[in-house]
mmCIF file of N, CA and C in Angstrom:
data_model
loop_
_atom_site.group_PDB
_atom_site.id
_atom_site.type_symbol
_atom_site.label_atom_id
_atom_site.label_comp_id
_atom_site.label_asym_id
_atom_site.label_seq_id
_atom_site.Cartn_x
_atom_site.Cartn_y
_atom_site.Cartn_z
ATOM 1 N N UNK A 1 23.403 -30.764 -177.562
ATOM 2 C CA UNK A 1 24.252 -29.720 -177.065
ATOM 3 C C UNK A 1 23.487 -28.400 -177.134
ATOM 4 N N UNK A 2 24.062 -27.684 -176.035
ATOM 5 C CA UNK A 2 23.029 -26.119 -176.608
ATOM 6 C C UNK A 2 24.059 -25.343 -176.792
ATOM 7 N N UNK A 3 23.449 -24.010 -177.123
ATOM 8 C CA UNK A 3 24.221 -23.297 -177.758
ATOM 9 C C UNK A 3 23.624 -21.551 -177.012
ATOM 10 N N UNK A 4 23.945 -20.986 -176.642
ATOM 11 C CA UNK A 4 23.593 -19.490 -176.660
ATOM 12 C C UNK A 4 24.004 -19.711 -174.917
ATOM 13 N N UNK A 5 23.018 -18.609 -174.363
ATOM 14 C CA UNK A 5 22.992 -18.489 -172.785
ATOM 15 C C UNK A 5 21.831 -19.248 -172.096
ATOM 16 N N UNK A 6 22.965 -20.085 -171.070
ATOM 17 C CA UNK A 6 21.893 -20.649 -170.455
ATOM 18 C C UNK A 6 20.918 -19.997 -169.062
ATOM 19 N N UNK A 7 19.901 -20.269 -168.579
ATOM 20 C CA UNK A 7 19.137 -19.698 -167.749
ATOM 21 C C UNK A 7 19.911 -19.201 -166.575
ATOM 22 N N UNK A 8 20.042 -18.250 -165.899
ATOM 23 C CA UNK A 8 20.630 -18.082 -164.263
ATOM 24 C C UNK A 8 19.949 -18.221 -163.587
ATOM 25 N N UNK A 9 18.420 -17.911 -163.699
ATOM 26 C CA UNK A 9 17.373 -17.970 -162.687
ATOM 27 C C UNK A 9 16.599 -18.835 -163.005
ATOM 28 N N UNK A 10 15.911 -20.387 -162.225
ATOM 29 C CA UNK A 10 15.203 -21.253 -162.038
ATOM 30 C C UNK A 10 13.733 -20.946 -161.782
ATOM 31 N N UNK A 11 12.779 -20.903 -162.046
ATOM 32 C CA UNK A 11 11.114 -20.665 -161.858
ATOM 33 C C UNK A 11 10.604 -21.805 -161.522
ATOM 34 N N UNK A 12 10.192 -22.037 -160.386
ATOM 35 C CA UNK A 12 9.605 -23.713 -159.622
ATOM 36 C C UNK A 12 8.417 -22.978 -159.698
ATOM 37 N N UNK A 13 7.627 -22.107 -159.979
ATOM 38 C CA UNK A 13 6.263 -21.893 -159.527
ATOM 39 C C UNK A 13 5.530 -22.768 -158.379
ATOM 40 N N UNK A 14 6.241 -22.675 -157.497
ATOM 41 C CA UNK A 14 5.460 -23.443 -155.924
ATOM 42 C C UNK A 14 3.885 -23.189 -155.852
ATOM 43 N N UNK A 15 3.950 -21.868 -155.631
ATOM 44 C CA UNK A 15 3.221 -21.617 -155.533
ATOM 45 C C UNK A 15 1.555 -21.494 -156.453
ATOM 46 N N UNK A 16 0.630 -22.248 -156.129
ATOM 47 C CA UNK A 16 -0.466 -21.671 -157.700
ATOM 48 C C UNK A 16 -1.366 -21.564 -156.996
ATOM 49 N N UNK A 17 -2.311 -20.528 -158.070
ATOM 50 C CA UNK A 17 -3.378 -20.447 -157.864
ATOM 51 C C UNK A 17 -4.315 -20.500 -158.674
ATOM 52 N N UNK A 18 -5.261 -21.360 -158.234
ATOM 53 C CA UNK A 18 -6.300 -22.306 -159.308
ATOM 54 C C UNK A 18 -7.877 -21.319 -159.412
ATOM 55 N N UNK A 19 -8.257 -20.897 -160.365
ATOM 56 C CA UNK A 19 -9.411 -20.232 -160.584
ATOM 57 C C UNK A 19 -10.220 -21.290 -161.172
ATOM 58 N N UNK A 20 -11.121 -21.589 -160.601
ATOM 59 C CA UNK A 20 -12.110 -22.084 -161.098
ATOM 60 C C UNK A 20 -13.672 -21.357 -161.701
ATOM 61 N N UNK A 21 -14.030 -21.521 -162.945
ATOM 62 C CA UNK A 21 -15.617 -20.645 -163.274
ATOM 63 C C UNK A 21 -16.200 -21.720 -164.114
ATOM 64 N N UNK A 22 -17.410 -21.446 -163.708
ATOM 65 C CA UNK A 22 -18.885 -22.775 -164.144
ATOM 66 C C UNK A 22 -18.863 -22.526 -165.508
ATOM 67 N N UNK A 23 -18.245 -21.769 -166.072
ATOM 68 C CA UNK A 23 -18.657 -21.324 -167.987
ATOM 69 C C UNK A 23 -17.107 -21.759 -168.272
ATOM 70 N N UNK A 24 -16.107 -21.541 -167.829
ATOM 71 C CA UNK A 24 -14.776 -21.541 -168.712
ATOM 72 C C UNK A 24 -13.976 -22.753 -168.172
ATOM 73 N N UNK A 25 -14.182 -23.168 -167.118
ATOM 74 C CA UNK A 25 -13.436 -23.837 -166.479
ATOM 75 C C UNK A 25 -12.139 -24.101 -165.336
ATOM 76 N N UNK A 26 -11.213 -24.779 -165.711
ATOM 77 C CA UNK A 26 -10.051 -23.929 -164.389
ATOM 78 C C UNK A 26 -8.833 -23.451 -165.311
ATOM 79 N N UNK A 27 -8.326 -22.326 -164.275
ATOM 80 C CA UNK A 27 -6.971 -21.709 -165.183
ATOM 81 C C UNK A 27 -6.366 -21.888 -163.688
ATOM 82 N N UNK A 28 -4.719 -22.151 -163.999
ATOM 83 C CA UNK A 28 -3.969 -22.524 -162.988
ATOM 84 C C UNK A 28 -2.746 -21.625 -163.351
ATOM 85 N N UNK A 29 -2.120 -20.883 -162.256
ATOM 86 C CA UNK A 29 -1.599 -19.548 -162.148
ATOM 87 C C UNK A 29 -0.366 -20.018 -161.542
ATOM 88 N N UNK A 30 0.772 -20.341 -161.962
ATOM 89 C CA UNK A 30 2.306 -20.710 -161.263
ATOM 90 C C UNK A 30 2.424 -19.117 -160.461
ATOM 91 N N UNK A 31 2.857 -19.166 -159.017
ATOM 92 C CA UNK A 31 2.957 -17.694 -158.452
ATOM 93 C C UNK A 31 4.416 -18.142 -157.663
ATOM 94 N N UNK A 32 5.313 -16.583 -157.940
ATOM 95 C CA UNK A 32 6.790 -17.142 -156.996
ATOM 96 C C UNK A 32 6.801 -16.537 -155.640
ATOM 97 N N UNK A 33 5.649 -16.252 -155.240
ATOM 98 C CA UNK A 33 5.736 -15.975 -154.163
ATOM 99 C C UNK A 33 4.046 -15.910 -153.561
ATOM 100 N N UNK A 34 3.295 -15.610 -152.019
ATOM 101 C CA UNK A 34 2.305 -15.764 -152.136
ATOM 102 C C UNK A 34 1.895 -14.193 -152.175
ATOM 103 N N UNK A 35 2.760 -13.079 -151.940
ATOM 104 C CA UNK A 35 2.189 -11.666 -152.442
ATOM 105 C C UNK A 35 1.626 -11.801 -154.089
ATOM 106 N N UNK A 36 2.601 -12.611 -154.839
ATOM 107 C CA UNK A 36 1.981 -12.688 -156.304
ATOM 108 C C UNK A 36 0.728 -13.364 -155.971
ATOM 109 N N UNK A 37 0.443 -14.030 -155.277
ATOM 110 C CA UNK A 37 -0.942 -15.382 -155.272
ATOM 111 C C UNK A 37 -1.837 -14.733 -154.809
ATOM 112 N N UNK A 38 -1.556 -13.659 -153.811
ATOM 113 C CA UNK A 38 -2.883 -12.984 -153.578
ATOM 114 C C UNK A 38 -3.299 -11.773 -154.453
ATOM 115 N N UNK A 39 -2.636 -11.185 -155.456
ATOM 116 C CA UNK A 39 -2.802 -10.509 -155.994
ATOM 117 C C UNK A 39 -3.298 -11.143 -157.095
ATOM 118 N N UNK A 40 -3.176 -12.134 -157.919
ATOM 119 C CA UNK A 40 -3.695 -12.761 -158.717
ATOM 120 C C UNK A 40 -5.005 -13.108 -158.106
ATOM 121 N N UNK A 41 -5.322 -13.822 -156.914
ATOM 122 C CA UNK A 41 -6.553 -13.539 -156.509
ATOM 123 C C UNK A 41 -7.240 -12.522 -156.332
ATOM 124 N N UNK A 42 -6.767 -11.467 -156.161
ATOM 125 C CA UNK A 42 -7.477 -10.376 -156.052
ATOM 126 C C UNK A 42 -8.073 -9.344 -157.391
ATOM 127 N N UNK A 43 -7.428 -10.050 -158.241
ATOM 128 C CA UNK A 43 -7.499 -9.068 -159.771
ATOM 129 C C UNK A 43 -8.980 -10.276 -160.226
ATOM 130 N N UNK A 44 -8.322 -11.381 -160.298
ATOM 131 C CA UNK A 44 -9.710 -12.073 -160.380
ATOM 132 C C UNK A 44 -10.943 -12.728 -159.698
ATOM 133 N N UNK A 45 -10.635 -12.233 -158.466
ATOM 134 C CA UNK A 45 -12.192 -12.980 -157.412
ATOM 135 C C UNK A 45 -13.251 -12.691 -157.955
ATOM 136 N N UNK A 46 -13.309 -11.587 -158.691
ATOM 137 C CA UNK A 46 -14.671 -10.957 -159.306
ATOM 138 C C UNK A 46 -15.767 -11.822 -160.318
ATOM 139 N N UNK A 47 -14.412 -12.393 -160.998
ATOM 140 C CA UNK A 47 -15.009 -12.963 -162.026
ATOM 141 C C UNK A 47 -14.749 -14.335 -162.806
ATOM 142 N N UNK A 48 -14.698 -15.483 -161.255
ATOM 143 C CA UNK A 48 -14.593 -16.577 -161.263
ATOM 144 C C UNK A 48 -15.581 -16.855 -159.873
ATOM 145 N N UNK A 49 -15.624 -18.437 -160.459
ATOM 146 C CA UNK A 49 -16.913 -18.777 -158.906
ATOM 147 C C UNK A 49 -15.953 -18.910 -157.731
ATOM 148 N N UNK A 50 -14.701 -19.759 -157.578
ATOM 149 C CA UNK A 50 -13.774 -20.250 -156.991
ATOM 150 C C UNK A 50 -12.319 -19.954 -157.135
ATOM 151 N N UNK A 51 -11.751 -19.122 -156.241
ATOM 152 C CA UNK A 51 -10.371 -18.891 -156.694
ATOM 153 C C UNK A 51 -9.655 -19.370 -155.382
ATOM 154 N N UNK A 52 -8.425 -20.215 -155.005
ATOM 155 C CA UNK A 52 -7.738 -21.310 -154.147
ATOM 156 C C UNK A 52 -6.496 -20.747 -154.351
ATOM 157 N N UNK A 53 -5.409 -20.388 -153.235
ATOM 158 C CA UNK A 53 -4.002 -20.727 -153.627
ATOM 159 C C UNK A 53 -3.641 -22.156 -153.234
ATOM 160 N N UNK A 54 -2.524 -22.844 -153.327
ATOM 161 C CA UNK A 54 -1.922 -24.112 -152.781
ATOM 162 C C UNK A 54 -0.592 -23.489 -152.530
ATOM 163 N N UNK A 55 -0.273 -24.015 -151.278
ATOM 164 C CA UNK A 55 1.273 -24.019 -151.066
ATOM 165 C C UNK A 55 2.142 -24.778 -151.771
ATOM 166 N N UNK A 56 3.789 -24.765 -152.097
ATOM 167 C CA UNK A 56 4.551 -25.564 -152.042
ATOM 168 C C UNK A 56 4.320 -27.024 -152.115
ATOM 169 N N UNK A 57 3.561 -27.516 -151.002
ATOM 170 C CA UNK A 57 3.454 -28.866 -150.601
ATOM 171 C C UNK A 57 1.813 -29.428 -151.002
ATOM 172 N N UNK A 58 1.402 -28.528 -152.430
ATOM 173 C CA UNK A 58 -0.068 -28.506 -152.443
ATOM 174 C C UNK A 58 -1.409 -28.879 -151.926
ATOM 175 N N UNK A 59 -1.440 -28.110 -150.707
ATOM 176 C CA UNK A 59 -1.984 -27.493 -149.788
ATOM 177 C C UNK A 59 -2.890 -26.280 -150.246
ATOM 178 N N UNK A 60 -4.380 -27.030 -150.099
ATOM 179 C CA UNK A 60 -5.579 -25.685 -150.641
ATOM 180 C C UNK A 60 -4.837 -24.412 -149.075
ATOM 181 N N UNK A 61 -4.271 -23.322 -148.789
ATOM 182 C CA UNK A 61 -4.495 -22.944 -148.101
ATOM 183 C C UNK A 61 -5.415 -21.662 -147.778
ATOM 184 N N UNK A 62 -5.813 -21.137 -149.324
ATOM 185 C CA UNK A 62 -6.980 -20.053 -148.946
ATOM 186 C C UNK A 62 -8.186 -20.923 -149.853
ATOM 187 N N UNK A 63 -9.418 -20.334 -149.618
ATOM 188 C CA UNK A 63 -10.568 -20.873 -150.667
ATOM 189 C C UNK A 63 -11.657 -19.579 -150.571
ATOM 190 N N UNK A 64 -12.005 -18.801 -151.442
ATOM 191 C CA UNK A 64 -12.640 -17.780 -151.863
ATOM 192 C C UNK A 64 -13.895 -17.692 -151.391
ATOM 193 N N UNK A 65 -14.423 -19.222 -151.216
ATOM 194 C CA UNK A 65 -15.855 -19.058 -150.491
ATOM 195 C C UNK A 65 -16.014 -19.305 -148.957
ATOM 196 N N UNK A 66 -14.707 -19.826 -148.394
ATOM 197 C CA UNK A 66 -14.475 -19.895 -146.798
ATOM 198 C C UNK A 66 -14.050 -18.232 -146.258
ATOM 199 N N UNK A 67 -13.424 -17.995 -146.979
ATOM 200 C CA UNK A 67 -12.513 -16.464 -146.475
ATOM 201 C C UNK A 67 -12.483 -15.627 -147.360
ATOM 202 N N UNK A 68 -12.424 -14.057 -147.001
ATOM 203 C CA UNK A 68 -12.075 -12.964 -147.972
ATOM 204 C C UNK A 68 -10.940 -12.901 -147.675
ATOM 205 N N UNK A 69 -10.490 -12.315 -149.234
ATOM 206 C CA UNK A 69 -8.886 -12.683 -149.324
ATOM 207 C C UNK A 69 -8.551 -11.762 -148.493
ATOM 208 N N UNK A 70 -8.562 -10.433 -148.507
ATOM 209 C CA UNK A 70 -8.300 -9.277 -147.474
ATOM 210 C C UNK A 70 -7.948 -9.506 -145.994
ATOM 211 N N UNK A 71 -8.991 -10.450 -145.668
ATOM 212 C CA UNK A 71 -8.975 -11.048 -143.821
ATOM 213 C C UNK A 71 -7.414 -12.217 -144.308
ATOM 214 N N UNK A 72 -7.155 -13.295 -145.044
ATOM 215 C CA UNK A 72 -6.666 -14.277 -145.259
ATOM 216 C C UNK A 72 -4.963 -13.527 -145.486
ATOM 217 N N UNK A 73 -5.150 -12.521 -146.326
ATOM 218 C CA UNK A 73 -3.899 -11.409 -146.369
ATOM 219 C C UNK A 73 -3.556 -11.167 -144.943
ATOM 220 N N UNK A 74 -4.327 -10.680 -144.224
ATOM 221 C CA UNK A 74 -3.744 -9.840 -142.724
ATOM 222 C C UNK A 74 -3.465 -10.994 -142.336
ATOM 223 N N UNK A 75 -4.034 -11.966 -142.131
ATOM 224 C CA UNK A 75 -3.943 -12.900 -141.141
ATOM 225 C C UNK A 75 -2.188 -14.245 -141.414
ATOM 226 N N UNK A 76 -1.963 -13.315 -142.740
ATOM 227 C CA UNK A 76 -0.931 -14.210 -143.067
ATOM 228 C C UNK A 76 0.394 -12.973 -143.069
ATOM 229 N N UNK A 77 -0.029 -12.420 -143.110
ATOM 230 C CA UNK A 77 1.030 -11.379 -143.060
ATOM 231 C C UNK A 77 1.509 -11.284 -140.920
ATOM 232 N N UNK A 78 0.424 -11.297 -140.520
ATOM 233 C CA UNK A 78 0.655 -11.515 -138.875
ATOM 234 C C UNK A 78 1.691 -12.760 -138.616
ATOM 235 N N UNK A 79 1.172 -14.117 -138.717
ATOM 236 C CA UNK A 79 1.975 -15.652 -139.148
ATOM 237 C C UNK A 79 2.981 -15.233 -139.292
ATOM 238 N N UNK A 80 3.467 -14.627 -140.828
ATOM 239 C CA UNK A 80 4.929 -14.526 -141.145
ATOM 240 C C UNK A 80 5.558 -13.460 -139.953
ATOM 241 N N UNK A 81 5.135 -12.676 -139.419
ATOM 242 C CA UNK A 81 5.564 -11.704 -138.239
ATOM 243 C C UNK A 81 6.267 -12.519 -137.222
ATOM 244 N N UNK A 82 5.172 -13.100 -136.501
ATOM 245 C CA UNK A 82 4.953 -13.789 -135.595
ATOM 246 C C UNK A 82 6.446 -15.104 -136.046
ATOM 247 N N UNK A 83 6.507 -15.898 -137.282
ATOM 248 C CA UNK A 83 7.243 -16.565 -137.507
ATOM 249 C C UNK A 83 8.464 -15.983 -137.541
ATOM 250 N N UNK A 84 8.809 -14.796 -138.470
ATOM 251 C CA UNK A 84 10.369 -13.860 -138.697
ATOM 252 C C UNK A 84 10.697 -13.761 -136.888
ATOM 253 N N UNK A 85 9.722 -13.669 -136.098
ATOM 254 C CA UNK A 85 10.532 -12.890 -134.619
ATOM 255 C C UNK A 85 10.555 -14.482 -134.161
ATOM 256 N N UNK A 86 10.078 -15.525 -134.062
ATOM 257 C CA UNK A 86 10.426 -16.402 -133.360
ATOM 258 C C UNK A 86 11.184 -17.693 -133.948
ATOM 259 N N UNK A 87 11.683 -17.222 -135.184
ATOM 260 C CA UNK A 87 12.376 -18.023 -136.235
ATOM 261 C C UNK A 87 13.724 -17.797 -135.981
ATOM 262 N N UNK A 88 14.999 -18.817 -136.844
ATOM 263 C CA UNK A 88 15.878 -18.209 -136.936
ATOM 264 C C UNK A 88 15.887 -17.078 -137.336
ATOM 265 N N UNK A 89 16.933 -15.801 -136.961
ATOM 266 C CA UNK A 89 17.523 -14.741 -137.732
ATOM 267 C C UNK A 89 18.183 -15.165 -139.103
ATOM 268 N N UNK A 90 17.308 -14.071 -139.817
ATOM 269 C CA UNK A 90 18.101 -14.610 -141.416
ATOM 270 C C UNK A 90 18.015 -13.337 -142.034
ATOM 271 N N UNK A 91 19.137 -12.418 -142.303
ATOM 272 C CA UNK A 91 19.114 -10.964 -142.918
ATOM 273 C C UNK A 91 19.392 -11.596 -144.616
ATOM 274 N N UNK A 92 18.296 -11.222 -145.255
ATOM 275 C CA UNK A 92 17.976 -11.553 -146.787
ATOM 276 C C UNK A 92 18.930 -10.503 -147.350
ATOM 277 N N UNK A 93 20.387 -10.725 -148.415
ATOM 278 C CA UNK A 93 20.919 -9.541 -149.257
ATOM 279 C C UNK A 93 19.933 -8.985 -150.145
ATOM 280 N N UNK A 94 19.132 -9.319 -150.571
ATOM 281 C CA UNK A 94 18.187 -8.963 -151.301
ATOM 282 C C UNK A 94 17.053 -8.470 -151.177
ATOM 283 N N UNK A 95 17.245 -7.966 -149.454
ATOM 284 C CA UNK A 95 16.440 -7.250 -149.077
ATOM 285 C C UNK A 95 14.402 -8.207 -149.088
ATOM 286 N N UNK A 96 14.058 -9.134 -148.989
ATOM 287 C CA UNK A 96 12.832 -9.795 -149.582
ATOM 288 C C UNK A 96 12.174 -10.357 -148.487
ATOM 289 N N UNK A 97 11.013 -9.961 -148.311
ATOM 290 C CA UNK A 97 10.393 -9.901 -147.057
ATOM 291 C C UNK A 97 9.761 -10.894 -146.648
ATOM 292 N N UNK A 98 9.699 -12.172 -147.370
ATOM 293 C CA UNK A 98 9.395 -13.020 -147.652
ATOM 294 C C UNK A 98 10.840 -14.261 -147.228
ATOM 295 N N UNK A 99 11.601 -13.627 -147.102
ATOM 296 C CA UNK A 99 12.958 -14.712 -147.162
ATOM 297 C C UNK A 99 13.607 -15.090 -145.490
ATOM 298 N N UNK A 100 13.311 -16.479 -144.839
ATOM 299 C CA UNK A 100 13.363 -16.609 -143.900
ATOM 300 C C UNK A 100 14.446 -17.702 -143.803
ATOM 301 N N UNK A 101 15.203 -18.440 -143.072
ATOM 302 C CA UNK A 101 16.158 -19.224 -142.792
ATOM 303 C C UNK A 101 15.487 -20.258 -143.226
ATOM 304 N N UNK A 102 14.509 -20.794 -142.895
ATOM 305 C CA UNK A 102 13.833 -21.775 -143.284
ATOM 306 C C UNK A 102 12.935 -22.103 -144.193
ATOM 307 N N UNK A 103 13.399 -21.249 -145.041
ATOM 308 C CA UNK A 103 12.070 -20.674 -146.253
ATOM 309 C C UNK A 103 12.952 -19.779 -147.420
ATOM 310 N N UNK A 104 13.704 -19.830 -147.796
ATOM 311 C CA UNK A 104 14.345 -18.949 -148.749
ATOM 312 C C UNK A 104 13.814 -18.369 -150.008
ATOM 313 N N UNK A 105 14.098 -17.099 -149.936
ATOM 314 C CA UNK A 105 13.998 -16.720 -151.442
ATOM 315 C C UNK A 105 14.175 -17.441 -152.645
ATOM 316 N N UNK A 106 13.647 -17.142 -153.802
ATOM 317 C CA UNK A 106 14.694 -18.092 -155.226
ATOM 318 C C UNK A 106 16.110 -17.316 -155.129
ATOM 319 N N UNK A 107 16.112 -15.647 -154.939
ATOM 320 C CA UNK A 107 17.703 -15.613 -155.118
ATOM 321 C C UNK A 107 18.259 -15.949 -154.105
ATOM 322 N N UNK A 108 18.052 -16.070 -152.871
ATOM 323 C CA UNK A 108 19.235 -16.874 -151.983
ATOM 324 C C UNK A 108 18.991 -18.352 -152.167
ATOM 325 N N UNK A 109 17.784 -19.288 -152.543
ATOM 326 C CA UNK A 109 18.100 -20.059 -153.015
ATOM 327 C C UNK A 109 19.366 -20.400 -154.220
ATOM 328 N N UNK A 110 19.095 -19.600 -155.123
ATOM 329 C CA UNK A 110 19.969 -20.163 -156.139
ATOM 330 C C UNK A 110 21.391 -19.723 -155.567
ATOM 331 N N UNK A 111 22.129 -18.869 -154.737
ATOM 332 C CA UNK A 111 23.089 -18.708 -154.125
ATOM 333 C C UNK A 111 23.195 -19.868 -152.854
ATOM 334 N N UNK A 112 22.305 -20.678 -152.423
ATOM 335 C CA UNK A 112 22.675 -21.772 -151.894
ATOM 336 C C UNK A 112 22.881 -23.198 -152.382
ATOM 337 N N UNK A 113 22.049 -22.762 -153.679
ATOM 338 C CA UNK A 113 22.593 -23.865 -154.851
ATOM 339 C C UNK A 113 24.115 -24.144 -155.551
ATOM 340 N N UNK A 114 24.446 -22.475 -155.855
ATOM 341 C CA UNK A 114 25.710 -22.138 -156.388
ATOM 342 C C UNK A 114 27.222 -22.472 -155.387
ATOM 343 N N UNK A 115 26.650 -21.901 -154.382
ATOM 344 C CA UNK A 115 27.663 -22.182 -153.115
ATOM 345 C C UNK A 115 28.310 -23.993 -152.975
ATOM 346 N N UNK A 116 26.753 -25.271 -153.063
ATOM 347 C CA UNK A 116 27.007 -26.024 -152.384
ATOM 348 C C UNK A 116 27.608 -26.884 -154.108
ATOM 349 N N UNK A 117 27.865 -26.120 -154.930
ATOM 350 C CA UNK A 117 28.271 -26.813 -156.138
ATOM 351 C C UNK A 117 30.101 -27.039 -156.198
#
């Protein structure tokens, strides 16, 4: 049995990103979104040999020595553009720029969790 308060918000870390370095080895980074994943890449590209995000469906989709993250940023930020205008319409309450009909936030997730309970 438990006892106190239980969690409201769920953390799936879909998203990771795997640093790999020839001296330390790999560190693997749970990210809830991929603005967190590229920023975690970006604080450490410096000082790892290999830094990778994976999607959801773990999927290498960036790799540090194919692409600079900078080009891999624009070019994904265009995608999601390009996807929001030819996607369903989906106005996020939470305002999250990231949150598409077919792709939800965790908080409208967990409000589509709560709803279908």
């Amino acid at each position: 049995m438990r006892s106190g308060l239980d969690p409201t918000e769920v953390y799936d870390g879909s998203i990771t990103v795997r640093l790999l370095d020839d001296r330390t080895g790999t560190e693997t980074v749970a990210c809830s979104s991929y603005e967190e994943a590229i920023e975690v890449v970006k604080e450490n590209q410096q000082s790892v040999t290999v830094a990778k995000i994976s999607n959801r469906n773990t999927d290498v989709v960036f790799t540090s020595p194919d692409m600079d993250i900078d080009d891999w940023e624009s070019i994904w930020h265009r995608e999601k553009l390009r996807q929001s205008a030819n996607g369903d319409e989906y106005d996020c309450p939470y305002d999250s720029v990231s949150c598409f009909a077919d792709d939800l936030c965790v908080q409208c997730e967990i409000d589509k969790v709560q709803r279908q309970s």
